[in-house]
Structure formats: structure tokens, C-alpha cells
């Protein structure tokens, strides 16, 4: 199966918490990698998101360590939506 990875920047305007995180993350812009697999349906091509990873800390925040943490794509969508409702 063919896969691809896309990278986007997600802006959180309020501190946020995702399942599996030990601490709340601060406001900021975060790089998010999303892995997708190709679906061949009839005569159309479509991509289905199968994994997501967030780069910590936020862009521009100096930290001693940088990590890429796996996150559930649905949890990411919910956190983004919650942030939009708060702003």
C-alpha cells in the first residue's frame, strides 16, 4: 500500500492537553506530521489518515530536548476544535 507523510503547522491559542501527555502544552505553533495511506476507490484516489505525530516543544520555544510524540488524529482534531471554541 502506498503511504505519504504531510507536515502542517497547527496553532493552539490556549494551553492544551492530549491523552498520553504528562503535562499541559503551552500556547504556540506546533509542527504536526500526518501519515496517510492511499485508498483506491472506483476511479478515484483518496487518502486516509492513519497516524499523527506532534513535534514538542512549540516552534520558537527553546528547550533542552525536542521530541516527536504520537497522537491519535481524532484527539488532535478535538483539541484544535476546542481551541477554536475558546478563542
JSON list of N, CA and C in Angstrom, two decimals:
[
{"chain": "A", "resi": 1, "resn": "UNK", "atom": "N", "xyz": [0.85, -1.18, 0.00]},
{"chain": "A", "resi": 1, "resn": "UNK", "atom": "CA", "xyz": [0.00, 0.00, 0.00]},
{"chain": "A", "resi": 1, "resn": "UNK", "atom": "C", "xyz": [0.89, 1.24, 0.00]},
{"chain": "A", "resi": 2, "resn": "UNK", "atom": "N", "xyz": [0.52, 2.25, -0.75]},
{"chain": "A", "resi": 2, "resn": "UNK", "atom": "CA", "xyz": [1.27, 3.49, -0.84]},
{"chain": "A", "resi": 2, "resn": "UNK", "atom": "C", "xyz": [0.93, 4.39, 0.34]},
{"chain": "A", "resi": 3, "resn": "UNK", "atom": "N", "xyz": [1.97, 4.98, 0.92]},
{"chain": "A", "resi": 3, "resn": "UNK", "atom": "CA", "xyz": [1.77, 5.90, 2.04]},
{"chain": "A", "resi": 3, "resn": "UNK", "atom": "C", "xyz": [2.49, 7.21, 1.75]},
{"chain": "A", "resi": 4, "resn": "UNK", "atom": "N", "xyz": [2.05, 8.25, 2.46]},
{"chain": "A", "resi": 4, "resn": "UNK", "atom": "CA", "xyz": [2.73, 9.54, 2.36]},
{"chain": "A", "resi": 4, "resn": "UNK", "atom": "C", "xyz": [2.66, 10.21, 3.74]},
{"chain": "A", "resi": 5, "resn": "UNK", "atom": "N", "xyz": [3.58, 11.13, 3.95]},
{"chain": "A", "resi": 5, "resn": "UNK", "atom": "CA", "xyz": [3.60, 11.92, 5.17]},
{"chain": "A", "resi": 5, "resn": "UNK", "atom": "C", "xyz": [3.50, 13.38, 4.79]},
{"chain": "A", "resi": 6, "resn": "UNK", "atom": "N", "xyz": [2.55, 14.08, 5.41]},
{"chain": "A", "resi": 6, "resn": "UNK", "atom": "CA", "xyz": [2.42, 15.51, 5.19]},
{"chain": "A", "resi": 6, "resn": "UNK", "atom": "C", "xyz": [2.73, 16.22, 6.50]},
{"chain": "A", "resi": 7, "resn": "UNK", "atom": "N", "xyz": [3.29, 17.40, 6.39]},
{"chain": "A", "resi": 7, "resn": "UNK", "atom": "CA", "xyz": [3.63, 18.18, 7.59]},
{"chain": "A", "resi": 7, "resn": "UNK", "atom": "C", "xyz": [2.87, 19.50, 7.55]},
{"chain": "A", "resi": 8, "resn": "UNK", "atom": "N", "xyz": [2.21, 19.82, 8.64]},
{"chain": "A", "resi": 8, "resn": "UNK", "atom": "CA", "xyz": [1.48, 21.07, 8.75]},
{"chain": "A", "resi": 8, "resn": "UNK", "atom": "C", "xyz": [1.87, 21.76, 10.06]},
{"chain": "A", "resi": 9, "resn": "UNK", "atom": "N", "xyz": [1.48, 23.01, 10.15]},
{"chain": "A", "resi": 9, "resn": "UNK", "atom": "CA", "xyz": [1.67, 23.76, 11.39]},
{"chain": "A", "resi": 9, "resn": "UNK", "atom": "C", "xyz": [0.29, 24.00, 11.98]},
{"chain": "A", "resi": 10, "resn": "UNK", "atom": "N", "xyz": [0.14, 23.62, 13.25]},
{"chain": "A", "resi": 10, "resn": "UNK", "atom": "CA", "xyz": [-1.12, 23.79, 13.96]},
{"chain": "A", "resi": 10, "resn": "UNK", "atom": "C", "xyz": [-0.90, 24.85, 15.04]},
{"chain": "A", "resi": 11, "resn": "UNK", "atom": "N", "xyz": [-1.80, 25.83, 15.10]},
{"chain": "A", "resi": 11, "resn": "UNK", "atom": "CA", "xyz": [-1.70, 26.90, 16.10]},
{"chain": "A", "resi": 11, "resn": "UNK", "atom": "C", "xyz": [-2.69, 26.64, 17.22]},
{"chain": "A", "resi": 12, "resn": "UNK", "atom": "N", "xyz": [-2.17, 26.60, 18.44]},
{"chain": "A", "resi": 12, "resn": "UNK", "atom": "CA", "xyz": [-3.02, 26.50, 19.62]},
{"chain": "A", "resi": 12, "resn": "UNK", "atom": "C", "xyz": [-2.99, 27.84, 20.32]},
{"chain": "A", "resi": 13, "resn": "UNK", "atom": "N", "xyz": [-4.16, 28.46, 20.47]},
{"chain": "A", "resi": 13, "resn": "UNK", "atom": "CA", "xyz": [-4.24, 29.78, 21.10]},
{"chain": "A", "resi": 13, "resn": "UNK", "atom": "C", "xyz": [-4.56, 29.68, 22.58]},
{"chain": "A", "resi": 14, "resn": "UNK", "atom": "N", "xyz": [-4.69, 28.47, 23.07]},
{"chain": "A", "resi": 14, "resn": "UNK", "atom": "CA", "xyz": [-4.88, 28.23, 24.50]},
{"chain": "A", "resi": 14, "resn": "UNK", "atom": "C", "xyz": [-4.06, 27.00, 24.87]},
{"chain": "A", "resi": 15, "resn": "UNK", "atom": "N", "xyz": [-3.59, 26.92, 26.12]},
{"chain": "A", "resi": 15, "resn": "UNK", "atom": "CA", "xyz": [-2.88, 25.71, 26.53]},
{"chain": "A", "resi": 15, "resn": "UNK", "atom": "C", "xyz": [-3.76, 24.48, 26.27]},
{"chain": "A", "resi": 16, "resn": "UNK", "atom": "N", "xyz": [-3.13, 23.35, 25.96]},
{"chain": "A", "resi": 16, "resn": "UNK", "atom": "CA", "xyz": [-3.91, 22.16, 25.62]},
{"chain": "A", "resi": 16, "resn": "UNK", "atom": "C", "xyz": [-3.27, 20.91, 26.21]},
{"chain": "A", "resi": 17, "resn": "UNK", "atom": "N", "xyz": [-4.11, 19.91, 26.36]},
{"chain": "A", "resi": 17, "resn": "UNK", "atom": "CA", "xyz": [-3.68, 18.62, 26.89]},
{"chain": "A", "resi": 17, "resn": "UNK", "atom": "C", "xyz": [-4.20, 17.54, 25.95]},
{"chain": "A", "resi": 18, "resn": "UNK", "atom": "N", "xyz": [-3.36, 16.59, 25.63]},
{"chain": "A", "resi": 18, "resn": "UNK", "atom": "CA", "xyz": [-3.77, 15.46, 24.81]},
{"chain": "A", "resi": 18, "resn": "UNK", "atom": "C", "xyz": [-3.58, 14.17, 25.60]},
{"chain": "A", "resi": 19, "resn": "UNK", "atom": "N", "xyz": [-4.40, 13.16, 25.35]},
{"chain": "A", "resi": 19, "resn": "UNK", "atom": "CA", "xyz": [-4.23, 11.88, 26.06]},
{"chain": "A", "resi": 19, "resn": "UNK", "atom": "C", "xyz": [-2.82, 11.35, 25.88]},
{"chain": "A", "resi": 20, "resn": "UNK", "atom": "N", "xyz": [-2.25, 10.87, 26.95]},
{"chain": "A", "resi": 20, "resn": "UNK", "atom": "CA", "xyz": [-0.89, 10.34, 26.92]},
{"chain": "A", "resi": 20, "resn": "UNK", "atom": "C", "xyz": [0.18, 11.36, 27.26]},
{"chain": "A", "resi": 21, "resn": "UNK", "atom": "N", "xyz": [-0.17, 12.65, 27.34]},
{"chain": "A", "resi": 21, "resn": "UNK", "atom": "CA", "xyz": [0.79, 13.68, 27.70]},
{"chain": "A", "resi": 21, "resn": "UNK", "atom": "C", "xyz": [0.86, 13.79, 29.22]},
{"chain": "A", "resi": 22, "resn": "UNK", "atom": "N", "xyz": [2.05, 14.04, 29.73]},
{"chain": "A", "resi": 22, "resn": "UNK", "atom": "CA", "xyz": [2.23, 14.19, 31.17]},
{"chain": "A", "resi": 22, "resn": "UNK", "atom": "C", "xyz": [1.86, 15.58, 31.66]},
{"chain": "A", "resi": 23, "resn": "UNK", "atom": "N", "xyz": [1.94, 16.55, 30.78]},
{"chain": "A", "resi": 23, "resn": "UNK", "atom": "CA", "xyz": [1.69, 17.94, 31.19]},
{"chain": "A", "resi": 23, "resn": "UNK", "atom": "C", "xyz": [0.97, 18.70, 30.08]},
{"chain": "A", "resi": 24, "resn": "UNK", "atom": "N", "xyz": [0.31, 19.76, 30.48]},
{"chain": "A", "resi": 24, "resn": "UNK", "atom": "CA", "xyz": [-0.34, 20.65, 29.54]},
{"chain": "A", "resi": 24, "resn": "UNK", "atom": "C", "xyz": [0.72, 21.32, 28.67]},
{"chain": "A", "resi": 25, "resn": "UNK", "atom": "N", "xyz": [0.41, 21.49, 27.41]},
{"chain": "A", "resi": 25, "resn": "UNK", "atom": "CA", "xyz": [1.34, 22.13, 26.48]},
{"chain": "A", "resi": 25, "resn": "UNK", "atom": "C", "xyz": [0.98, 23.61, 26.33]},
{"chain": "A", "resi": 26, "resn": "UNK", "atom": "N", "xyz": [1.99, 24.46, 26.18]},
{"chain": "A", "resi": 26, "resn": "UNK", "atom": "CA", "xyz": [1.72, 25.90, 26.10]},
{"chain": "A", "resi": 26, "resn": "UNK", "atom": "C", "xyz": [1.18, 26.34, 24.74]},
{"chain": "A", "resi": 27, "resn": "UNK", "atom": "N", "xyz": [0.63, 27.52, 24.74]},
{"chain": "A", "resi": 27, "resn": "UNK", "atom": "CA", "xyz": [0.17, 28.18, 23.52]},
{"chain": "A", "resi": 27, "resn": "UNK", "atom": "C", "xyz": [1.33, 28.24, 22.53]},
{"chain": "A", "resi": 28, "resn": "UNK", "atom": "N", "xyz": [1.02, 28.07, 21.26]},
{"chain": "A", "resi": 28, "resn": "UNK", "atom": "CA", "xyz": [2.07, 28.21, 20.25]},
{"chain": "A", "resi": 28, "resn": "UNK", "atom": "C", "xyz": [1.73, 27.46, 18.97]},
{"chain": "A", "resi": 29, "resn": "UNK", "atom": "N", "xyz": [2.67, 27.52, 18.04]},
{"chain": "A", "resi": 29, "resn": "UNK", "atom": "CA", "xyz": [2.57, 26.82, 16.76]},
{"chain": "A", "resi": 29, "resn": "UNK", "atom": "C", "xyz": [3.37, 25.52, 16.88]},
{"chain": "A", "resi": 30, "resn": "UNK", "atom": "N", "xyz": [2.77, 24.43, 16.44]},
{"chain": "A", "resi": 30, "resn": "UNK", "atom": "CA", "xyz": [3.38, 23.12, 16.54]},
{"chain": "A", "resi": 30, "resn": "UNK", "atom": "C", "xyz": [3.43, 22.46, 15.16]},
{"chain": "A", "resi": 31, "resn": "UNK", "atom": "N", "xyz": [4.55, 21.82, 14.85]},
{"chain": "A", "resi": 31, "resn": "UNK", "atom": "CA", "xyz": [4.63, 21.01, 13.64]},
{"chain": "A", "resi": 31, "resn": "UNK", "atom": "C", "xyz": [3.90, 19.70, 13.91]},
{"chain": "A", "resi": 32, "resn": "UNK", "atom": "N", "xyz": [3.10, 19.27, 12.94]},
{"chain": "A", "resi": 32, "resn": "UNK", "atom": "CA", "xyz": [2.39, 18.00, 13.04]},
{"chain": "A", "resi": 32, "resn": "UNK", "atom": "C", "xyz": [2.64, 17.22, 11.75]},
{"chain": "A", "resi": 33, "resn": "UNK", "atom": "N", "xyz": [3.12, 16.00, 11.90]},
{"chain": "A", "resi": 33, "resn": "UNK", "atom": "CA", "xyz": [3.29, 15.09, 10.77]},
{"chain": "A", "resi": 33, "resn": "UNK", "atom": "C", "xyz": [2.09, 14.15, 10.75]},
{"chain": "A", "resi": 34, "resn": "UNK", "atom": "N", "xyz": [1.52, 13.94, 9.56]},
{"chain": "A", "resi": 34, "resn": "UNK", "atom": "CA", "xyz": [0.40, 13.03, 9.43]},
{"chain": "A", "resi": 34, "resn": "UNK", "atom": "C", "xyz": [0.72, 11.99, 8.35]},
{"chain": "A", "resi": 35, "resn": "UNK", "atom": "N", "xyz": [0.61, 10.73, 8.73]},
{"chain": "A", "resi": 35, "resn": "UNK", "atom": "CA", "xyz": [0.81, 9.63, 7.79]},
{"chain": "A", "resi": 35, "resn": "UNK", "atom": "C", "xyz": [-0.53, 9.23, 7.22]},
{"chain": "A", "resi": 36, "resn": "UNK", "atom": "N", "xyz": [-0.55, 9.08, 5.90]},
{"chain": "A", "resi": 36, "resn": "UNK", "atom": "CA", "xyz": [-1.78, 8.71, 5.21]},
{"chain": "A", "resi": 36, "resn": "UNK", "atom": "C", "xyz": [-1.50, 7.55, 4.26]},
{"chain": "A", "resi": 37, "resn": "UNK", "atom": "N", "xyz": [-2.51, 6.72, 4.07]},
{"chain": "A", "resi": 37, "resn": "UNK", "atom": "CA", "xyz": [-2.36, 5.63, 3.10]},
{"chain": "A", "resi": 37, "resn": "UNK", "atom": "C", "xyz": [-3.35, 5.83, 1.96]},
{"chain": "A", "resi": 38, "resn": "UNK", "atom": "N", "xyz": [-2.94, 5.41, 0.80]},
{"chain": "A", "resi": 38, "resn": "UNK", "atom": "CA", "xyz": [-3.73, 5.58, -0.41]},
{"chain": "A", "resi": 38, "resn": "UNK", "atom": "C", "xyz": [-4.85, 4.56, -0.46]},
{"chain": "A", "resi": 39, "resn": "UNK", "atom": "N", "xyz": [-6.05, 5.05, -0.74]},
{"chain": "A", "resi": 39, "resn": "UNK", "atom": "CA", "xyz": [-7.20, 4.18, -0.96]},
{"chain": "A", "resi": 39, "resn": "UNK", "atom": "C", "xyz": [-7.59, 4.30, -2.42]},
{"chain": "A", "resi": 40, "resn": "UNK", "atom": "N", "xyz": [-7.76, 3.20, -3.08]},
{"chain": "A", "resi": 40, "resn": "UNK", "atom": "CA", "xyz": [-8.20, 3.22, -4.47]},
{"chain": "A", "resi": 40, "resn": "UNK", "atom": "C", "xyz": [-9.66, 2.79, -4.50]},
{"chain": "A", "resi": 41, "resn": "UNK", "atom": "N", "xyz": [-10.52, 3.79, -4.72]},
{"chain": "A", "resi": 41, "resn": "UNK", "atom": "CA", "xyz": [-11.96, 3.55, -4.71]},
{"chain": "A", "resi": 41, "resn": "UNK", "atom": "C", "xyz": [-12.50, 3.88, -6.09]},
{"chain": "A", "resi": 42, "resn": "UNK", "atom": "N", "xyz": [-13.06, 2.90, -6.74]},
{"chain": "A", "resi": 42, "resn": "UNK", "atom": "CA", "xyz": [-13.59, 3.08, -8.11]},
{"chain": "A", "resi": 42, "resn": "UNK", "atom": "C", "xyz": [-12.52, 3.73, -8.97]},
{"chain": "A", "resi": 43, "resn": "UNK", "atom": "N", "xyz": [-12.84, 4.86, -9.55]},
{"chain": "A", "resi": 43, "resn": "UNK", "atom": "CA", "xyz": [-11.89, 5.54, -10.43]},
{"chain": "A", "resi": 43, "resn": "UNK", "atom": "C", "xyz": [-11.26, 6.74, -9.73]},
{"chain": "A", "resi": 44, "resn": "UNK", "atom": "N", "xyz": [-11.42, 6.85, -8.41]},
{"chain": "A", "resi": 44, "resn": "UNK", "atom": "CA", "xyz": [-10.88, 7.99, -7.67]},
{"chain": "A", "resi": 44, "resn": "UNK", "atom": "C", "xyz": [-9.78, 7.53, -6.72]},
{"chain": "A", "resi": 45, "resn": "UNK", "atom": "N", "xyz": [-8.92, 8.47, -6.39]},
{"chain": "A", "resi": 45, "resn": "UNK", "atom": "CA", "xyz": [-7.90, 8.23, -5.38]},
{"chain": "A", "resi": 45, "resn": "UNK", "atom": "C", "xyz": [-8.25, 9.03, -4.14]},
{"chain": "A", "resi": 46, "resn": "UNK", "atom": "N", "xyz": [-8.05, 8.44, -3.01]},
{"chain": "A", "resi": 46, "resn": "UNK", "atom": "CA", "xyz": [-8.32, 9.12, -1.74]},
{"chain": "A", "resi": 46, "resn": "UNK", "atom": "C", "xyz": [-7.25, 8.72, -0.74]},
{"chain": "A", "resi": 47, "resn": "UNK", "atom": "N", "xyz": [-7.02, 9.59, 0.23]},
{"chain": "A", "resi": 47, "resn": "UNK", "atom": "CA", "xyz": [-6.03, 9.31, 1.28]},
{"chain": "A", "resi": 47, "resn": "UNK", "atom": "C", "xyz": [-6.74, 9.22, 2.62]},
{"chain": "A", "resi": 48, "resn": "UNK", "atom": "N", "xyz": [-6.34, 8.24, 3.41]},
{"chain": "A", "resi": 48, "resn": "UNK", "atom": "CA", "xyz": [-6.91, 8.05, 4.75]},
{"chain": "A", "resi": 48, "resn": "UNK", "atom": "C", "xyz": [-5.79, 8.26, 5.76]},
{"chain": "A", "resi": 49, "resn": "UNK", "atom": "N", "xyz": [-6.06, 9.15, 6.73]},
{"chain": "A", "resi": 49, "resn": "UNK", "atom": "CA", "xyz": [-5.07, 9.44, 7.77]},
{"chain": "A", "resi": 49, "resn": "UNK", "atom": "C", "xyz": [-4.99, 8.24, 8.71]},
{"chain": "A", "resi": 50, "resn": "UNK", "atom": "N", "xyz": [-3.78, 7.74, 8.94]},
{"chain": "A", "resi": 50, "resn": "UNK", "atom": "CA", "xyz": [-3.61, 6.56, 9.78]},
{"chain": "A", "resi": 50, "resn": "UNK", "atom": "C", "xyz": [-2.78, 6.84, 11.03]},
{"chain": "A", "resi": 51, "resn": "UNK", "atom": "N", "xyz": [-2.06, 7.94, 11.06]},
{"chain": "A", "resi": 51, "resn": "UNK", "atom": "CA", "xyz": [-1.25, 8.27, 12.23]},
{"chain": "A", "resi": 51, "resn": "UNK", "atom": "C", "xyz": [-0.92, 9.75, 12.22]},
{"chain": "A", "resi": 52, "resn": "UNK", "atom": "N", "xyz": [-0.63, 10.27, 13.41]},
{"chain": "A", "resi": 52, "resn": "UNK", "atom": "CA", "xyz": [-0.22, 11.67, 13.53]},
{"chain": "A", "resi": 52, "resn": "UNK", "atom": "C", "xyz": [0.84, 11.77, 14.63]},
{"chain": "A", "resi": 53, "resn": "UNK", "atom": "N", "xyz": [1.75, 12.71, 14.45]},
{"chain": "A", "resi": 53, "resn": "UNK", "atom": "CA", "xyz": [2.83, 12.94, 15.40]},
{"chain": "A", "resi": 53, "resn": "UNK", "atom": "C", "xyz": [2.99, 14.44, 15.58]},
{"chain": "A", "resi": 54, "resn": "UNK", "atom": "N", "xyz": [3.15, 14.87, 16.82]},
{"chain": "A", "resi": 54, "resn": "UNK", "atom": "CA", "xyz": [3.33, 16.29, 17.11]},
{"chain": "A", "resi": 54, "resn": "UNK", "atom": "C", "xyz": [4.76, 16.51, 17.58]},
{"chain": "A", "resi": 55, "resn": "UNK", "atom": "N", "xyz": [5.37, 17.56, 17.10]},
{"chain": "A", "resi": 55, "resn": "UNK", "atom": "CA", "xyz": [6.73, 17.92, 17.50]},
{"chain": "A", "resi": 55, "resn": "UNK", "atom": "C", "xyz": [6.66, 18.82, 18.73]},
{"chain": "A", "resi": 56, "resn": "UNK", "atom": "N", "xyz": [7.37, 18.44, 19.78]},
{"chain": "A", "resi": 56, "resn": "UNK", "atom": "CA", "xyz": [7.39, 19.21, 21.03]},
{"chain": "A", "resi": 56, "resn": "UNK", "atom": "C", "xyz": [8.81, 19.67, 21.30]},
{"chain": "A", "resi": 57, "resn": "UNK", "atom": "N", "xyz": [9.02, 20.86, 21.81]},
{"chain": "A", "resi": 57, "resn": "UNK", "atom": "CA", "xyz": [8.05, 21.89, 22.16]},
{"chain": "A", "resi": 57, "resn": "UNK", "atom": "C", "xyz": [7.58, 22.66, 20.92]},
{"chain": "A", "resi": 58, "resn": "UNK", "atom": "N", "xyz": [6.78, 23.69, 21.16]},
{"chain": "A", "resi": 58, "resn": "UNK", "atom": "CA", "xyz": [6.25, 24.52, 20.07]},
{"chain": "A", "resi": 58, "resn": "UNK", "atom": "C", "xyz": [7.39, 25.18, 19.31]},
{"chain": "A", "resi": 59, "resn": "UNK", "atom": "N", "xyz": [7.10, 25.59, 18.09]},
{"chain": "A", "resi": 59, "resn": "UNK", "atom": "CA", "xyz": [8.08, 26.28, 17.25]},
{"chain": "A", "resi": 59, "resn": "UNK", "atom": "C", "xyz": [8.51, 27.55, 17.97]},
{"chain": "A", "resi": 60, "resn": "UNK", "atom": "N", "xyz": [9.81, 27.78, 18.03]},
{"chain": "A", "resi": 60, "resn": "UNK", "atom": "CA", "xyz": [10.34, 29.01, 18.62]},
{"chain": "A", "resi": 60, "resn": "UNK", "atom": "C", "xyz": [10.55, 28.94, 20.12]},
{"chain": "A", "resi": 61, "resn": "UNK", "atom": "N", "xyz": [10.15, 27.86, 20.76]},
{"chain": "A", "resi": 61, "resn": "UNK", "atom": "CA", "xyz": [10.39, 27.72, 22.20]},
{"chain": "A", "resi": 61, "resn": "UNK", "atom": "C", "xyz": [11.66, 26.90, 22.38]},
{"chain": "A", "resi": 62, "resn": "UNK", "atom": "N", "xyz": [12.61, 27.49, 23.06]},
{"chain": "A", "resi": 62, "resn": "UNK", "atom": "CA", "xyz": [13.86, 26.77, 23.31]},
{"chain": "A", "resi": 62, "resn": "UNK", "atom": "C", "xyz": [13.63, 25.75, 24.41]},
{"chain": "A", "resi": 63, "resn": "UNK", "atom": "N", "xyz": [14.11, 24.58, 24.17]},
{"chain": "A", "resi": 63, "resn": "UNK", "atom": "CA", "xyz": [14.00, 23.51, 25.15]},
{"chain": "A", "resi": 63, "resn": "UNK", "atom": "C", "xyz": [15.26, 22.67, 25.10]},
{"chain": "A", "resi": 64, "resn": "UNK", "atom": "N", "xyz": [15.50, 21.96, 26.15]},
{"chain": "A", "resi": 64, "resn": "UNK", "atom": "CA", "xyz": [16.69, 21.11, 26.19]},
{"chain": "A", "resi": 64, "resn": "UNK", "atom": "C", "xyz": [16.52, 19.89, 25.31]},
{"chain": "A", "resi": 65, "resn": "UNK", "atom": "N", "xyz": [15.29, 19.44, 25.16]},
{"chain": "A", "resi": 65, "resn": "UNK", "atom": "CA", "xyz": [15.04, 18.28, 24.31]},
{"chain": "A", "resi": 65, "resn": "UNK", "atom": "C", "xyz": [13.90, 18.60, 23.34]},
{"chain": "A", "resi": 66, "resn": "UNK", "atom": "N", "xyz": [13.96, 17.94, 22.23]},
{"chain": "A", "resi": 66, "resn": "UNK", "atom": "CA", "xyz": [12.88, 18.01, 21.25]},
{"chain": "A", "resi": 66, "resn": "UNK", "atom": "C", "xyz": [12.43, 16.58, 21.00]},
{"chain": "A", "resi": 67, "resn": "UNK", "atom": "N", "xyz": [11.14, 16.41, 20.90]},
{"chain": "A", "resi": 67, "resn": "UNK", "atom": "CA", "xyz": [10.64, 15.07, 20.64]},
{"chain": "A", "resi": 67, "resn": "UNK", "atom": "C", "xyz": [9.46, 15.10, 19.68]},
{"chain": "A", "resi": 68, "resn": "UNK", "atom": "N", "xyz": [9.20, 13.96, 19.08]},
{"chain": "A", "resi": 68, "resn": "UNK", "atom": "CA", "xyz": [8.06, 13.79, 18.21]},
{"chain": "A", "resi": 68, "resn": "UNK", "atom": "C", "xyz": [7.18, 12.74, 18.88]},
{"chain": "A", "resi": 69, "resn": "UNK", "atom": "N", "xyz": [6.01, 13.15, 19.35]},
{"chain": "A", "resi": 69, "resn": "UNK", "atom": "CA", "xyz": [5.13, 12.27, 20.11]},
{"chain": "A", "resi": 69, "resn": "UNK", "atom": "C", "xyz": [3.96, 11.80, 19.25]},
{"chain": "A", "resi": 70, "resn": "UNK", "atom": "N", "xyz": [3.66, 10.50, 19.30]},
{"chain": "A", "resi": 70, "resn": "UNK", "atom": "CA", "xyz": [2.50, 10.02, 18.55]},
{"chain": "A", "resi": 70, "resn": "UNK", "atom": "C", "xyz": [1.21, 10.50, 19.22]},
{"chain": "A", "resi": 71, "resn": "UNK", "atom": "N", "xyz": [0.24, 10.87, 18.40]},
{"chain": "A", "resi": 71, "resn": "UNK", "atom": "CA", "xyz": [-1.06, 11.30, 18.91]},
{"chain": "A", "resi": 71, "resn": "UNK", "atom": "C", "xyz": [-2.15, 10.69, 18.04]},
{"chain": "A", "resi": 72, "resn": "UNK", "atom": "N", "xyz": [-3.30, 10.50, 18.62]},
{"chain": "A", "resi": 72, "resn": "UNK", "atom": "CA", "xyz": [-4.43, 9.99, 17.87]},
{"chain": "A", "resi": 72, "resn": "UNK", "atom": "C", "xyz": [-4.98, 11.14, 17.03]},
{"chain": "A", "resi": 73, "resn": "UNK", "atom": "N", "xyz": [-5.14, 10.95, 15.73]},
{"chain": "A", "resi": 73, "resn": "UNK", "atom": "CA", "xyz": [-5.64, 12.04, 14.89]},
{"chain": "A", "resi": 73, "resn": "UNK", "atom": "C", "xyz": [-6.97, 12.61, 15.37]},
{"chain": "A", "resi": 74, "resn": "UNK", "atom": "N", "xyz": [-7.85, 11.79, 15.90]},
{"chain": "A", "resi": 74, "resn": "UNK", "atom": "CA", "xyz": [-9.14, 12.27, 16.41]},
{"chain": "A", "resi": 74, "resn": "UNK", "atom": "C", "xyz": [-8.94, 13.17, 17.63]},
{"chain": "A", "resi": 75, "resn": "UNK", "atom": "N", "xyz": [-7.98, 12.81, 18.50]},
{"chain": "A", "resi": 75, "resn": "UNK", "atom": "CA", "xyz": [-7.68, 13.65, 19.67]},
{"chain": "A", "resi": 75, "resn": "UNK", "atom": "C", "xyz": [-7.11, 15.00, 19.23]},
{"chain": "A", "resi": 76, "resn": "UNK", "atom": "N", "xyz": [-6.27, 14.99, 18.20]},
{"chain": "A", "resi": 76, "resn": "UNK", "atom": "CA", "xyz": [-5.72, 16.24, 17.68]},
{"chain": "A", "resi": 76, "resn": "UNK", "atom": "C", "xyz": [-6.85, 17.12, 17.14]},
{"chain": "A", "resi": 77, "resn": "UNK", "atom": "N", "xyz": [-7.74, 16.54, 16.35]},
{"chain": "A", "resi": 77, "resn": "UNK", "atom": "CA", "xyz": [-8.87, 17.30, 15.82]},
{"chain": "A", "resi": 77, "resn": "UNK", "atom": "C", "xyz": [-9.72, 17.90, 16.94]},
{"chain": "A", "resi": 78, "resn": "UNK", "atom": "N", "xyz": [-9.96, 17.12, 17.99]},
{"chain": "A", "resi": 78, "resn": "UNK", "atom": "CA", "xyz": [-10.77, 17.59, 19.12]},
{"chain": "A", "resi": 78, "resn": "UNK", "atom": "C", "xyz": [-10.08, 18.75, 19.84]},
{"chain": "A", "resi": 79, "resn": "UNK", "atom": "N", "xyz": [-8.76, 18.66, 20.03]},
{"chain": "A", "resi": 79, "resn": "UNK", "atom": "CA", "xyz": [-8.02, 19.73, 20.71]},
{"chain": "A", "resi": 79, "resn": "UNK", "atom": "C", "xyz": [-8.03, 21.00, 19.88]},
{"chain": "A", "resi": 80, "resn": "UNK", "atom": "N", "xyz": [-7.89, 20.87, 18.57]},
{"chain": "A", "resi": 80, "resn": "UNK", "atom": "CA", "xyz": [-7.93, 22.03, 17.68]},
{"chain": "A", "resi": 80, "resn": "UNK", "atom": "C", "xyz": [-9.30, 22.68, 17.74]},
{"chain": "A", "resi": 81, "resn": "UNK", "atom": "N", "xyz": [-10.35, 21.88, 17.68]},
{"chain": "A", "resi": 81, "resn": "UNK", "atom": "CA", "xyz": [-11.71, 22.40, 17.74]},
{"chain": "A", "resi": 81, "resn": "UNK", "atom": "C", "xyz": [-11.98, 23.10, 19.08]},
{"chain": "A", "resi": 82, "resn": "UNK", "atom": "N", "xyz": [-11.53, 22.49, 20.16]},
{"chain": "A", "resi": 82, "resn": "UNK", "atom": "CA", "xyz": [-11.71, 23.11, 21.48]},
{"chain": "A", "resi": 82, "resn": "UNK", "atom": "C", "xyz": [-11.01, 24.45, 21.54]},
{"chain": "A", "resi": 83, "resn": "UNK", "atom": "N", "xyz": [-9.81, 24.54, 20.97]},
{"chain": "A", "resi": 83, "resn": "UNK", "atom": "CA", "xyz": [-9.08, 25.80, 20.95]},
{"chain": "A", "resi": 83, "resn": "UNK", "atom": "C", "xyz": [-9.81, 26.87, 20.17]},
{"chain": "A", "resi": 84, "resn": "UNK", "atom": "N", "xyz": [-10.45, 26.49, 19.06]},
{"chain": "A", "resi": 84, "resn": "UNK", "atom": "CA", "xyz": [-11.22, 27.46, 18.27]},
{"chain": "A", "resi": 84, "resn": "UNK", "atom": "C", "xyz": [-12.43, 27.97, 19.04]},
{"chain": "A", "resi": 85, "resn": "UNK", "atom": "N", "xyz": [-13.05, 27.09, 19.81]},
{"chain": "A", "resi": 85, "resn": "UNK", "atom": "CA", "xyz": [-14.22, 27.49, 20.60]},
{"chain": "A", "resi": 85, "resn": "UNK", "atom": "C", "xyz": [-13.84, 28.45, 21.72]},
{"chain": "A", "resi": 86, "resn": "UNK", "atom": "N", "xyz": [-12.62, 28.30, 22.27]},
{"chain": "A", "resi": 86, "resn": "UNK", "atom": "CA", "xyz": [-12.18, 29.16, 23.36]},
{"chain": "A", "resi": 86, "resn": "UNK", "atom": "C", "xyz": [-11.73, 30.53, 22.90]},
{"chain": "A", "resi": 87, "resn": "UNK", "atom": "N", "xyz": [-11.35, 30.63, 21.62]},
{"chain": "A", "resi": 87, "resn": "UNK", "atom": "CA", "xyz": [-10.83, 31.92, 21.14]},
{"chain": "A", "resi": 87, "resn": "UNK", "atom": "C", "xyz": [-11.90, 32.78, 20.54]}
]
